[in-house]
CSV table of C-alpha atoms and ligand atoms in Angstrom, one decimal:
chain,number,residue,atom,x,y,z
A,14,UNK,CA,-133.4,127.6,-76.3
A,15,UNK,CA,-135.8,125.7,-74.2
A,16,UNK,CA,-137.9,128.1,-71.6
A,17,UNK,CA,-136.4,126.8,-68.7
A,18,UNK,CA,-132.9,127.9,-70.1
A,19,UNK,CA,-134.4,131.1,-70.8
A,20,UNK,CA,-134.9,131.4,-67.4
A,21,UNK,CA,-132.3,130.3,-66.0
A,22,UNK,CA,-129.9,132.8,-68.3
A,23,UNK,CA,-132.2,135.9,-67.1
A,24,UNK,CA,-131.9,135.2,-63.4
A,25,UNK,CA,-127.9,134.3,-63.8
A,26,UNK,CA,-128.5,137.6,-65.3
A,27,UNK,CA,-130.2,139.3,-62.7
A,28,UNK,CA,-127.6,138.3,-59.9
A,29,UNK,CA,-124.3,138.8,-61.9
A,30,UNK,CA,-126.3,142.4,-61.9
A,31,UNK,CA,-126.7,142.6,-58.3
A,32,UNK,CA,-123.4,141.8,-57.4
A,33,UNK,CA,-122.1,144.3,-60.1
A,34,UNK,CA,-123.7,147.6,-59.1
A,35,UNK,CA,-122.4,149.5,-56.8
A,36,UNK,CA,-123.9,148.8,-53.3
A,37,UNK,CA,-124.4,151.5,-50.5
A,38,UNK,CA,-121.7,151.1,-48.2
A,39,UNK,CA,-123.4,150.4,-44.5
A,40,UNK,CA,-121.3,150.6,-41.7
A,41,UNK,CA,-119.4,147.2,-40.8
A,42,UNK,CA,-120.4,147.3,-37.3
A,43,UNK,CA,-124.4,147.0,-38.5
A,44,UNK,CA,-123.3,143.9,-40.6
A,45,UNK,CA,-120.7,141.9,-38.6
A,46,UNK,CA,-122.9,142.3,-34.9
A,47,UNK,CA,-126.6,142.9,-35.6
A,48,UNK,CA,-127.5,143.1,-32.1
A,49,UNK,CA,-125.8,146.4,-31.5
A,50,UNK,CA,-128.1,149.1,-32.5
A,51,UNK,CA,-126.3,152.8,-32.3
A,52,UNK,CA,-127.9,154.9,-30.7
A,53,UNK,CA,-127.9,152.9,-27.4
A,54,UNK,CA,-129.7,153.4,-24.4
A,55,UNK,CA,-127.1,151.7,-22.5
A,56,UNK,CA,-124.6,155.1,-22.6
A,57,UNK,CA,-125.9,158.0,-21.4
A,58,UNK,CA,-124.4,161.5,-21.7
A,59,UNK,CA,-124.2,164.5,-19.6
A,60,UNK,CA,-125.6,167.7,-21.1
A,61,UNK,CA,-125.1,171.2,-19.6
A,62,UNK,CA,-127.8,173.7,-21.5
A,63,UNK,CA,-127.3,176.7,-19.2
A,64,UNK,CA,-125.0,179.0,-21.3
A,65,UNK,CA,-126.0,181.9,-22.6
A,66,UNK,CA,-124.7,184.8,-24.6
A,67,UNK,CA,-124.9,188.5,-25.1
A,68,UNK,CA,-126.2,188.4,-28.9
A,69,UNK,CA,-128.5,186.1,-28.6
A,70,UNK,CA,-129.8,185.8,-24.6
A,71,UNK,CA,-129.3,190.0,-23.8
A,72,UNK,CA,-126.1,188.4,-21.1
A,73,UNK,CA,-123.3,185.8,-21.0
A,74,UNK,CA,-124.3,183.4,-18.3
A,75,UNK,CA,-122.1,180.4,-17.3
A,76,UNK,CA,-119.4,180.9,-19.1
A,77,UNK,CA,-117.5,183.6,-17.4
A,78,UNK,CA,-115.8,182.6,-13.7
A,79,UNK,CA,-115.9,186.3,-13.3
A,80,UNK,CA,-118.8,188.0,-14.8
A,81,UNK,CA,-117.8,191.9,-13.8
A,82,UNK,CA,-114.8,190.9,-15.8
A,83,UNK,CA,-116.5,188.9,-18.8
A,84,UNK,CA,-112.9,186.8,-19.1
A,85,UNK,CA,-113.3,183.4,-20.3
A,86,UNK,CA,-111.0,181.3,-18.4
A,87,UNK,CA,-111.4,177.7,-18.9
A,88,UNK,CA,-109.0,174.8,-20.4
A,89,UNK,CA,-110.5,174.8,-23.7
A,90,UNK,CA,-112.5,177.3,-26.0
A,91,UNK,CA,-115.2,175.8,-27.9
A,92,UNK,CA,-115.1,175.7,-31.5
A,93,UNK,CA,-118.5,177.2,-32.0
A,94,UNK,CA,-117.3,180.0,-30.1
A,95,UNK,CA,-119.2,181.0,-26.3
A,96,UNK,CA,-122.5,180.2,-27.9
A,97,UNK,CA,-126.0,180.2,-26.4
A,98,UNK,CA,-127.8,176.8,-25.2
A,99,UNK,CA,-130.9,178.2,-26.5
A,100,UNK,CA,-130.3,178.6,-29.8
A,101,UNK,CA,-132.2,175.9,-31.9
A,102,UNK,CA,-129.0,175.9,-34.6
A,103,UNK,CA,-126.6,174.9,-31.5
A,104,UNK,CA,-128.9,172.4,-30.1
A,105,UNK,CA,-129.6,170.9,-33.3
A,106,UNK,CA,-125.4,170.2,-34.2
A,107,UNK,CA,-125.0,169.0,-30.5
A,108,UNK,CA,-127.8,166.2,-30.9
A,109,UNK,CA,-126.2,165.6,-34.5
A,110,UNK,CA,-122.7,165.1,-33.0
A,111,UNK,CA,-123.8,162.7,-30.1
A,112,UNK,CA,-126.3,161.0,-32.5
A,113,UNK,CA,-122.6,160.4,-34.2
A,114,UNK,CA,-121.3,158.7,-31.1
A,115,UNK,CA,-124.2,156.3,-30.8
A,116,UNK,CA,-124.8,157.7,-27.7
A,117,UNK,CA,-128.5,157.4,-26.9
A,118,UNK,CA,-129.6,159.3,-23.9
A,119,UNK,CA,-128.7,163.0,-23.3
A,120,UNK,CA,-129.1,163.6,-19.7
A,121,UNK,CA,-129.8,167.6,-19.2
A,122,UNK,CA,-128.5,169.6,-16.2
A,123,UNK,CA,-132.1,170.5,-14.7
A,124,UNK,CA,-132.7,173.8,-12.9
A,125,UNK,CA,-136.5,175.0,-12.1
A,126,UNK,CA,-137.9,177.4,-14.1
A,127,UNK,CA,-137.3,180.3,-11.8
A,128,UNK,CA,-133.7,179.9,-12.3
A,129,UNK,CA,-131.4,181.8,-15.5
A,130,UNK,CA,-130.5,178.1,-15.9
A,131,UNK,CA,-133.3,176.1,-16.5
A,132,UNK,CA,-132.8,174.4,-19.6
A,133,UNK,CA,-134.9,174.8,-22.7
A,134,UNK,CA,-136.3,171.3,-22.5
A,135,UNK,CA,-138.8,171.4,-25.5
A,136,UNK,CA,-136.4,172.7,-27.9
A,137,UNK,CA,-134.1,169.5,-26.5
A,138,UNK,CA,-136.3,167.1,-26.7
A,139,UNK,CA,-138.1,168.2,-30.4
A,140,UNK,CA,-133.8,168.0,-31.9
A,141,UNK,CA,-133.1,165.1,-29.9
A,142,UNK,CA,-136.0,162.9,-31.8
A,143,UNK,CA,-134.9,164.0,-34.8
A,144,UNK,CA,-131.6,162.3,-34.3
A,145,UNK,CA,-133.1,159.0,-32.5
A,146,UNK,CA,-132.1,160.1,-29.4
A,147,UNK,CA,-134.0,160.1,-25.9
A,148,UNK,CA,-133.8,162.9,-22.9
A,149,UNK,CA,-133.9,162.8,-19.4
A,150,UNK,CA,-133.0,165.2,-16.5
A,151,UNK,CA,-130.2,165.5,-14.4
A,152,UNK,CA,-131.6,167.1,-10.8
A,153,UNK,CA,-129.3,169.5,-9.9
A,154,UNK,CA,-128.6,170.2,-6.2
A,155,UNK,CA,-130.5,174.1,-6.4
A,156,UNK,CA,-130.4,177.1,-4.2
A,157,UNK,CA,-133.2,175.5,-1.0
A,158,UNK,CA,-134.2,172.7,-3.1
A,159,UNK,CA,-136.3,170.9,-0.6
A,160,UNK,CA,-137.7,167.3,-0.5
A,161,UNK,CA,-141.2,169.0,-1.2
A,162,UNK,CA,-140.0,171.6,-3.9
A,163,UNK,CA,-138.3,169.0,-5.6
A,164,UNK,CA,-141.0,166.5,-6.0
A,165,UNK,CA,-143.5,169.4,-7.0
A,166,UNK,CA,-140.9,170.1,-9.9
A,167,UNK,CA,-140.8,166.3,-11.0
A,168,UNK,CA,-143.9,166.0,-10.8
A,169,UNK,CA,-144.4,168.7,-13.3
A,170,UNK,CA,-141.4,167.8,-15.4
A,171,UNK,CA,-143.7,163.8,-15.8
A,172,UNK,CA,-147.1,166.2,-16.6
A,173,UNK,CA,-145.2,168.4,-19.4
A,174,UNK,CA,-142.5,165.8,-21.0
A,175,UNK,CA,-143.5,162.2,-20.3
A,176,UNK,CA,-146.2,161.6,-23.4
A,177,UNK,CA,-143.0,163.2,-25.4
A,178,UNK,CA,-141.5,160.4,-27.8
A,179,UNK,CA,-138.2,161.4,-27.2
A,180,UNK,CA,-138.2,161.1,-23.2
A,181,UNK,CA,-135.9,158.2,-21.9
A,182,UNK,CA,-138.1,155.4,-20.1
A,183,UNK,CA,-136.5,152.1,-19.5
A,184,UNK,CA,-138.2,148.7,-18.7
A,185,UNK,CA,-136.8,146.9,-15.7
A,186,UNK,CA,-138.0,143.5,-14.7
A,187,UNK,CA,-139.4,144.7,-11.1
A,188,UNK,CA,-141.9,147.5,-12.6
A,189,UNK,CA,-144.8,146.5,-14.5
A,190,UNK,CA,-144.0,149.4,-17.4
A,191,UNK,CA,-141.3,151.9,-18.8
A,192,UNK,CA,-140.1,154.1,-16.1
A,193,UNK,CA,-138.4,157.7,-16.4
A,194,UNK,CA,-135.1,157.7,-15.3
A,195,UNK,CA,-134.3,160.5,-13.4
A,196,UNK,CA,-130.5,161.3,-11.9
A,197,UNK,CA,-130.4,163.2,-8.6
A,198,UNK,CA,-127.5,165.4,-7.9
A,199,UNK,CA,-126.4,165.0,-4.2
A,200,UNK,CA,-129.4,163.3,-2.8
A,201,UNK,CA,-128.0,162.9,0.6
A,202,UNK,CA,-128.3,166.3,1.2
A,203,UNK,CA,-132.0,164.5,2.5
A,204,UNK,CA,-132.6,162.3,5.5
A,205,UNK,CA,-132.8,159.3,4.0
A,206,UNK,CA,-136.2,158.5,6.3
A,207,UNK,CA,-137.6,161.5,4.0
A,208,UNK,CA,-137.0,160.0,0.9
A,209,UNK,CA,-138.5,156.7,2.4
A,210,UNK,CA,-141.7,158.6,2.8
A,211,UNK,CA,-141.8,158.8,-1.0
A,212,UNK,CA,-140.1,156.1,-2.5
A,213,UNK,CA,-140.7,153.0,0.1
A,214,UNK,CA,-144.0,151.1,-1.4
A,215,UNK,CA,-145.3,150.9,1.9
A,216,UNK,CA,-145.0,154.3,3.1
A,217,UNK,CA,-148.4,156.6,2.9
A,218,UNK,CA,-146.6,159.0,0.6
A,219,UNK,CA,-145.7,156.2,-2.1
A,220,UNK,CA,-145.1,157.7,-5.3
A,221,UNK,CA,-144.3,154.0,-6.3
A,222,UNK,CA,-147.0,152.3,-8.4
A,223,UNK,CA,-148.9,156.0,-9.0
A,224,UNK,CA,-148.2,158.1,-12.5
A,225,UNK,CA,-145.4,159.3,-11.2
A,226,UNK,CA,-143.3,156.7,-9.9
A,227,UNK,CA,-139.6,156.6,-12.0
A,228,UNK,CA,-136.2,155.2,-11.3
A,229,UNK,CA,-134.3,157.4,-9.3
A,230,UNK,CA,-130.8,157.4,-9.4
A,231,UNK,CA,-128.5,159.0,-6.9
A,232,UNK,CA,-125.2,160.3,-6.7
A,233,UNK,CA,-123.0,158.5,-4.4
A,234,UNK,CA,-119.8,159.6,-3.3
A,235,UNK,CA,-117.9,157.8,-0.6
A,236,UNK,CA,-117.9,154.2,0.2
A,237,UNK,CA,-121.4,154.3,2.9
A,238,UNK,CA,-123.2,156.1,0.1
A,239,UNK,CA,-124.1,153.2,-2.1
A,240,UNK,CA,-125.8,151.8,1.4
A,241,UNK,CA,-127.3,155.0,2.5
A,242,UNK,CA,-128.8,155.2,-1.3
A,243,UNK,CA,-130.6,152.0,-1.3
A,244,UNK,CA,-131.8,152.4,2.2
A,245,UNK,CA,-133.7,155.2,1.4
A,246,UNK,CA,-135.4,153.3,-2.0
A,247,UNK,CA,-133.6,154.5,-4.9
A,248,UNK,CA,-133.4,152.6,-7.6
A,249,UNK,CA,-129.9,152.8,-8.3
A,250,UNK,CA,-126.8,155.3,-8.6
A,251,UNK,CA,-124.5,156.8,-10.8
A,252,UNK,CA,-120.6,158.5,-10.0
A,253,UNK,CA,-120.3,161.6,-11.6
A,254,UNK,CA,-117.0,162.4,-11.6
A,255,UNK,CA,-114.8,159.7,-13.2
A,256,UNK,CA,-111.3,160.5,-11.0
A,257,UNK,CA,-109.5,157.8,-10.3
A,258,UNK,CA,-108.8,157.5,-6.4
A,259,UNK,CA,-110.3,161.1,-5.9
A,260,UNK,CA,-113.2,159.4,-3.8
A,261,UNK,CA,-114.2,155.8,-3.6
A,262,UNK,CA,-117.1,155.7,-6.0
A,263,UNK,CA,-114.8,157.6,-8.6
A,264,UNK,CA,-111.9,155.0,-8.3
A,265,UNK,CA,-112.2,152.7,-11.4
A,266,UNK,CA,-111.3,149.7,-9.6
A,267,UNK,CA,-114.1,150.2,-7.2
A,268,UNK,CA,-116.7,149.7,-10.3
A,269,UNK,CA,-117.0,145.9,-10.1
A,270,UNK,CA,-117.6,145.9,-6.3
A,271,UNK,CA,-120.2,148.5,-6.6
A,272,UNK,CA,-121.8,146.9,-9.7
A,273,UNK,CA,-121.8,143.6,-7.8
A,274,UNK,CA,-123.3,145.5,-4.9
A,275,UNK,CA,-126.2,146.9,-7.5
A,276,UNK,CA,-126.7,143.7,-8.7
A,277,UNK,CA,-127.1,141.5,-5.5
A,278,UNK,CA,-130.1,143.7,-4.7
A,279,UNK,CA,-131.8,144.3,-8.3
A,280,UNK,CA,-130.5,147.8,-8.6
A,281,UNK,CA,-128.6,149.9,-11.4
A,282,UNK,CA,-125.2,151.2,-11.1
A,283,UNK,CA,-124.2,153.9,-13.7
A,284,UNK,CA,-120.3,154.7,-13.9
A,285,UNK,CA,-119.2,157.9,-15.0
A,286,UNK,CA,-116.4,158.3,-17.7
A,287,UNK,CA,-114.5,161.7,-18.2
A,288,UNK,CA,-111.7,162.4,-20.5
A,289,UNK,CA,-109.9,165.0,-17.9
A,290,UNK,CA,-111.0,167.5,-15.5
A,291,UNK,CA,-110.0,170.9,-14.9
A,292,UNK,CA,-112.1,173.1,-12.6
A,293,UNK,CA,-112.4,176.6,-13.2
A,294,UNK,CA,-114.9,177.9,-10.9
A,295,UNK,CA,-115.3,179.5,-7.7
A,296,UNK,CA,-115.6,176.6,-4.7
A,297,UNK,CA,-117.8,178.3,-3.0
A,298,UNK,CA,-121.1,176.4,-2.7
A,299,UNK,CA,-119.5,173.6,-4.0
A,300,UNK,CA,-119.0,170.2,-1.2
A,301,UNK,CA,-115.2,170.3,-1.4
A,302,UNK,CA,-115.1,166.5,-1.5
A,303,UNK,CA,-116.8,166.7,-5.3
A,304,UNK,CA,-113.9,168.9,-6.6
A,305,UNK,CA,-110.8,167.1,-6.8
A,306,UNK,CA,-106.7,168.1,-8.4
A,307,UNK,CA,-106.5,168.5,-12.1
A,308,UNK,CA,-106.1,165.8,-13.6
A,309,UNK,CA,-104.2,166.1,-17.4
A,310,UNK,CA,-105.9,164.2,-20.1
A,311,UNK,CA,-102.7,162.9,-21.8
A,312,UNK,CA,-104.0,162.9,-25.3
A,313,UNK,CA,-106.8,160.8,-24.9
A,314,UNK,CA,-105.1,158.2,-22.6
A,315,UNK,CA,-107.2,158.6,-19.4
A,316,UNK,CA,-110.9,158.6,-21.5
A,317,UNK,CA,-109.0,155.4,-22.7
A,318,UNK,CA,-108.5,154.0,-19.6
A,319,UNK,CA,-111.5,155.2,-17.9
A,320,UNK,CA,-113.5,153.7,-20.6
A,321,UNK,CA,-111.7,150.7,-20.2
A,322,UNK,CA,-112.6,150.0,-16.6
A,323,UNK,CA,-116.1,150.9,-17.0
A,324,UNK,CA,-116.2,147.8,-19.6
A,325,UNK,CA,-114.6,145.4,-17.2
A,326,UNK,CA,-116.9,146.5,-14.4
A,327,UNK,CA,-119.6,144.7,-16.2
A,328,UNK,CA,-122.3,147.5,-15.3
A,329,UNK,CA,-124.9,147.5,-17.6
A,330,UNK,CA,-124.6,151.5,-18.4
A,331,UNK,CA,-122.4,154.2,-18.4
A,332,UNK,CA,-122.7,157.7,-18.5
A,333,UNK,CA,-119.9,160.4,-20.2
A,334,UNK,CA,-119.2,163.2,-18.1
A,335,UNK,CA,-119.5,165.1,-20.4
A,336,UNK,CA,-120.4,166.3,-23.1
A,337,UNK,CA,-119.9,170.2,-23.2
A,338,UNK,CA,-118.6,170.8,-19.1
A,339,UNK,CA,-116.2,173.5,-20.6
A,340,UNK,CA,-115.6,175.2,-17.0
A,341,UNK,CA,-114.7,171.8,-15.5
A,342,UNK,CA,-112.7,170.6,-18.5
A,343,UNK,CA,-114.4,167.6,-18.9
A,344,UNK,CA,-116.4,168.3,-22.4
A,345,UNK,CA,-115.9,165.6,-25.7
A,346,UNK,CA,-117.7,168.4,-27.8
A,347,UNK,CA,-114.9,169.9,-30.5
A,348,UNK,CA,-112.5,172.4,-29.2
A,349,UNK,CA,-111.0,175.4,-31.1
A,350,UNK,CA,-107.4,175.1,-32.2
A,351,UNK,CA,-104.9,176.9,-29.1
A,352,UNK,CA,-103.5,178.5,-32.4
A,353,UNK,CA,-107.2,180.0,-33.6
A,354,UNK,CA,-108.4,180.6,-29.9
A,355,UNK,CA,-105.6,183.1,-29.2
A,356,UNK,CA,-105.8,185.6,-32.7
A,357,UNK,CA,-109.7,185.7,-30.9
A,358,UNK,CA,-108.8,186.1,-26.9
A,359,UNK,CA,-105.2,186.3,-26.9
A,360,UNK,CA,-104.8,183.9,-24.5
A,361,UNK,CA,-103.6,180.3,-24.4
A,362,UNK,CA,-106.0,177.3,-24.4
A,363,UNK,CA,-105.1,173.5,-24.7
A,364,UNK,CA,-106.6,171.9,-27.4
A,365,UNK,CA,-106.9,168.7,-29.2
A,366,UNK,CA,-104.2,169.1,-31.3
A,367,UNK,CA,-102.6,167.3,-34.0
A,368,UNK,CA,-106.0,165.3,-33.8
A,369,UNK,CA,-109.1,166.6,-34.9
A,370,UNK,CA,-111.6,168.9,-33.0
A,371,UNK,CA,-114.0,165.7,-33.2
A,372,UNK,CA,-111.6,163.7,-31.9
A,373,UNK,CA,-113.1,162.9,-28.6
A,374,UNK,CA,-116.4,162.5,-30.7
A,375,UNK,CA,-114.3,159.6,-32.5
A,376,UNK,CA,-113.2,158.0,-29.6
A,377,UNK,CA,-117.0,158.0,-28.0
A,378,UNK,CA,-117.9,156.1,-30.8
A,379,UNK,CA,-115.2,153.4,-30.6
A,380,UNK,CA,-116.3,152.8,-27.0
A,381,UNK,CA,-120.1,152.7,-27.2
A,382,UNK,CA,-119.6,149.9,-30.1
A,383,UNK,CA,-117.2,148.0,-27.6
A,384,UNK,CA,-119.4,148.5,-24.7
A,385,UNK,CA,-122.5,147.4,-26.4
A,386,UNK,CA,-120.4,144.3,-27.9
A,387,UNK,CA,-119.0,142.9,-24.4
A,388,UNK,CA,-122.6,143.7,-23.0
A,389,UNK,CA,-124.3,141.1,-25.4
A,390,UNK,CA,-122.0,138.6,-24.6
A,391,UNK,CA,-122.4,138.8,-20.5
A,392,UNK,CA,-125.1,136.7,-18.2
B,19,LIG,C1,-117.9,141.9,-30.8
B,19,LIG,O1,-117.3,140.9,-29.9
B,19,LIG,C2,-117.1,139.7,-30.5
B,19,LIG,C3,-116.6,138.7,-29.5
B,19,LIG,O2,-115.6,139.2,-28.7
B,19,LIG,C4,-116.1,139.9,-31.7
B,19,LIG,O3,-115.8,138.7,-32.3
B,19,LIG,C5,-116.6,141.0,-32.6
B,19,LIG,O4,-115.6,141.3,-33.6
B,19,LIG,C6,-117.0,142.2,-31.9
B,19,LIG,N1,-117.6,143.2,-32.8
B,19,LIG,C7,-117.4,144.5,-32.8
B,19,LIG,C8,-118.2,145.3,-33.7
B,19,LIG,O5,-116.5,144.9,-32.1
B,20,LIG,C1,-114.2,189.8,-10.4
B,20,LIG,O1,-113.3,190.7,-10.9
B,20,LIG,C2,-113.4,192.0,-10.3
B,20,LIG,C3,-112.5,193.0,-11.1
B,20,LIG,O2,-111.2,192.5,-11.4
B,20,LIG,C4,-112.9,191.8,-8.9
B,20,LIG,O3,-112.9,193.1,-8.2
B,20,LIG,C5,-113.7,190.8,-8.2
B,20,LIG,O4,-113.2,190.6,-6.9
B,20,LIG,C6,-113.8,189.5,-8.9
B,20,LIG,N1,-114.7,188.6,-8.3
B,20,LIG,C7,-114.4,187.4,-8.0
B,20,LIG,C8,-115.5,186.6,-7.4
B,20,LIG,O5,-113.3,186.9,-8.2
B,21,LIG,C1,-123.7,183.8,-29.4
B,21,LIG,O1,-124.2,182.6,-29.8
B,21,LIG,C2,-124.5,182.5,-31.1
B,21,LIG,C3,-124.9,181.0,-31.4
B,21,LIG,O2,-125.6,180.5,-30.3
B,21,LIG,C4,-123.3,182.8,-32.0
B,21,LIG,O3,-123.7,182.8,-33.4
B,21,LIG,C5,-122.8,184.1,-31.6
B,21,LIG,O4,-121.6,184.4,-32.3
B,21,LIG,C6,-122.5,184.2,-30.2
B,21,LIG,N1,-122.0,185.5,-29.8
B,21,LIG,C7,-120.9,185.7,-29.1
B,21,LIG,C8,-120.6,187.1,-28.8
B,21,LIG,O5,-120.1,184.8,-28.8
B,22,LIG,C1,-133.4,180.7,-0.2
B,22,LIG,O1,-133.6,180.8,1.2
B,22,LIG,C2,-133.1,181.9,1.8
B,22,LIG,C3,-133.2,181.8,3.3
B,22,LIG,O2,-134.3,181.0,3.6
B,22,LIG,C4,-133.7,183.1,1.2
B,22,LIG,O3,-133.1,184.3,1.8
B,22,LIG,C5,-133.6,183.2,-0.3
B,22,LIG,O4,-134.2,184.2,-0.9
B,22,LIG,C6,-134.1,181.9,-0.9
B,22,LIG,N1,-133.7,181.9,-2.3
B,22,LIG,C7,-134.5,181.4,-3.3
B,22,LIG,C8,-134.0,181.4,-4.6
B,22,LIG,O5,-135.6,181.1,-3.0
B,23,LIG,C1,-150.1,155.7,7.6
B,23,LIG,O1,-151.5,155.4,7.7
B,23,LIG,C2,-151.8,154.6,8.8
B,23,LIG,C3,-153.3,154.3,8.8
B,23,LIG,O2,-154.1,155.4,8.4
B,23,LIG,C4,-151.4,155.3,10.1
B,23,LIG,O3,-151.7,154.4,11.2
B,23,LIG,C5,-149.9,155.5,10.1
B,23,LIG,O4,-149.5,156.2,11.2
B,23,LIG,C6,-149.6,156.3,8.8
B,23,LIG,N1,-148.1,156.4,8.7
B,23,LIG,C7,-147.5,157.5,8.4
B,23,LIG,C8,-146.0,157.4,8.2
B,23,LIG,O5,-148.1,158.6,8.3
């Protein structure tokens, strides 16, 4: 045999080898649409870390309607049991299951330090990176939160987390770097002139163009809110609840008119999706107008069909309300079998029944790949 035949027979070799051995099997989605890359920044998630538990925080906190009576008495019971926000374990499988979604940014119910609630940030942030995924704060509407008290708190949320690899900053074509985005819970509570003071550029109070300028994005509501919002200088704003014709920012087919609205003026609109909603709780301190009927989840069928309008909407995000909101029924995380939850509490619970407990996990998934898709393929 001459030496270029040799040759030749040890590469046919080589590839008839290649093709034989078995291969690791990656995902289709990875091979048939490059672009997409799960986790992605484009669907956000909201994530309450305020429960606590007798064994392992002293007290249950949040998840009792009643605490002289210590009943649970939501939709659903969790399948890990009424477990505590700040145990490393729990965080850890609840960045694992959203890292399984492709989910990218975990947006935390934020209460100041002073507060039972106040999330356990660090221990967030440290799992999160370990799962790819980013963090940012969801400003709740606290007990004589003030313009002033509020900025003092963001301002040392920026000092402690923003050098923190795992804290979301996006890039928008009107700032000259990566900007925290922050969501703010109610923001009109404020005179819009006093959030001019901080977030016009011209104002003497600018935070814009200092350390601590962000992306703020605030809760709208009604139909005037979306103008009220970007008069005082936001920089865009999300629904939170995702109830269709419960309020006009929660009404699906509102989503391309407000999107359009976002867009015309170089601002981001983030739609919330929820798979149901069953309030628990007290209304007291609650604005009536944010807590609307039931509304059943039919097996899936409404996350289906909110998802579905949050993809024709053409908004460039989206945001899952949510991911554990157990006392408003709106939580994806895995529920215990009705069957299982009674022998424990002897009382009846839905559940997600004859699927899995990951179920709604599953169907996250599904919809992040579709929403990433249709968002390559729009101007
Ligand atoms: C993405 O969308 C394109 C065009 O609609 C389609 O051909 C492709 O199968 C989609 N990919 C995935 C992963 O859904
Ligand atoms: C909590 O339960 C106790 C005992 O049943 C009852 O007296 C109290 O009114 C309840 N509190 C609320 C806020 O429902
Ligand atoms: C409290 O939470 C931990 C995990 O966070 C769990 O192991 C424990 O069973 C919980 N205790 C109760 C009483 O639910
Ligand atoms: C909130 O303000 C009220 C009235 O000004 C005061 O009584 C209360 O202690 C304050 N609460 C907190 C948590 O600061
Ligand atoms: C801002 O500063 C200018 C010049 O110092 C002053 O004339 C103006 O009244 C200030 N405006 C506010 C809103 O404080």
């Amino acid at each position: 045999m001459t030496k270029t035949q040799i040759a030749f027979l040890i590469a046919f070799g080589l590839s008839l080898l290649f093709y034989l051995l078995p291969r690791k099997e990656y995902e289709s989605v990875v091979i048939s649409e490059p672009s997409i890359t799960l986790p992605t920044g484009k669907v956000h998630i909201f994530y309450d870390a305020s429960f606590r538990n007798k064994t392992f925080d002293g007290a249950f906190l949040n998840w009792y309607t009643n605490s002289s009576t210590e009943k649970y008495d939501a939709a659903f019971y969790p399948e890990l049991g009424l477990y505590s926000s700040k145990d490393p374990k729990v965080i850890d499988l609840h960045m694992k299951q959203i890292q399984s979604t492709g989910v990218g940014v975990v947006v935390v119910s934020w209460w100041p330090d002073d507060f039972e609630r106040s999330p356990p940030m660090s221990l967030i942030l440290e799992h999160a990176q370990k799962y790819g995924l980013k963090v940012t704060v969801h400003i709740q509407n606290y007990p004589n939160r003030t313009l002033h008290n509020l900025m003092t708190n963001f301002v040392k949320i920026l000092k402690m987390y923003d050098a923190h690899p795992a804290f979301y900053k996006l890039k928008v074509p009107s700032k000259k770097r990566p900007l925290p985005l922050i969501y703010i819970y109610e923001p009109l509570a404020f005179n819009p002139n006093k959030w001019n003071l901080l977030l016009s550029s011209t104002s003497n109070f600018t935070i814009r163009e200092t350390r601590f300028d962000a992306l703020f994005i605030g809760l709208i509501v009604e139909d005037t809110d979306q103008y009220v919002v970007t008069n005082s200088n936001f920089d865009g704003f999300y629904t939170w609840l995702s109830l269709c014709r419960s309020t006009y920012a929660s009404t699906w087919y509102n989503w391309p008119y407000i999107q359009d609205f976002a867009r015309d003026r170089g601002l981001i609109f983030i739609p919330s999706v929820s798979p149901g909603y069953d309030y628990r709780l007290s209304s007291d301190n609650i604005n009536p107008r944010l807590i609307p009927p039931r509304i059943a989840r039919n097996s899936g069928m409404y996350y289906n069909n909110a998802w579905s309008r949050a993809v024709v909407s053409r908004s460039k995000f989206v945001a899952i309300n949510s991911f554990n909101g157990w006392l408003e029924g709106t939580q994806i995380e895995p529920a215990e079998t009705s069957e299982k939850a009674y022998t424990l509490l002897k009382t009846n619970f839905e559940d997600y029944t004859p699927e899995n407990s990951d179920v709604y996990l599953q169907m996250t998934r599904e919809w992040v790949i579709e929403f990433s898709n249709r968002s390559l393929y729009r101007p």
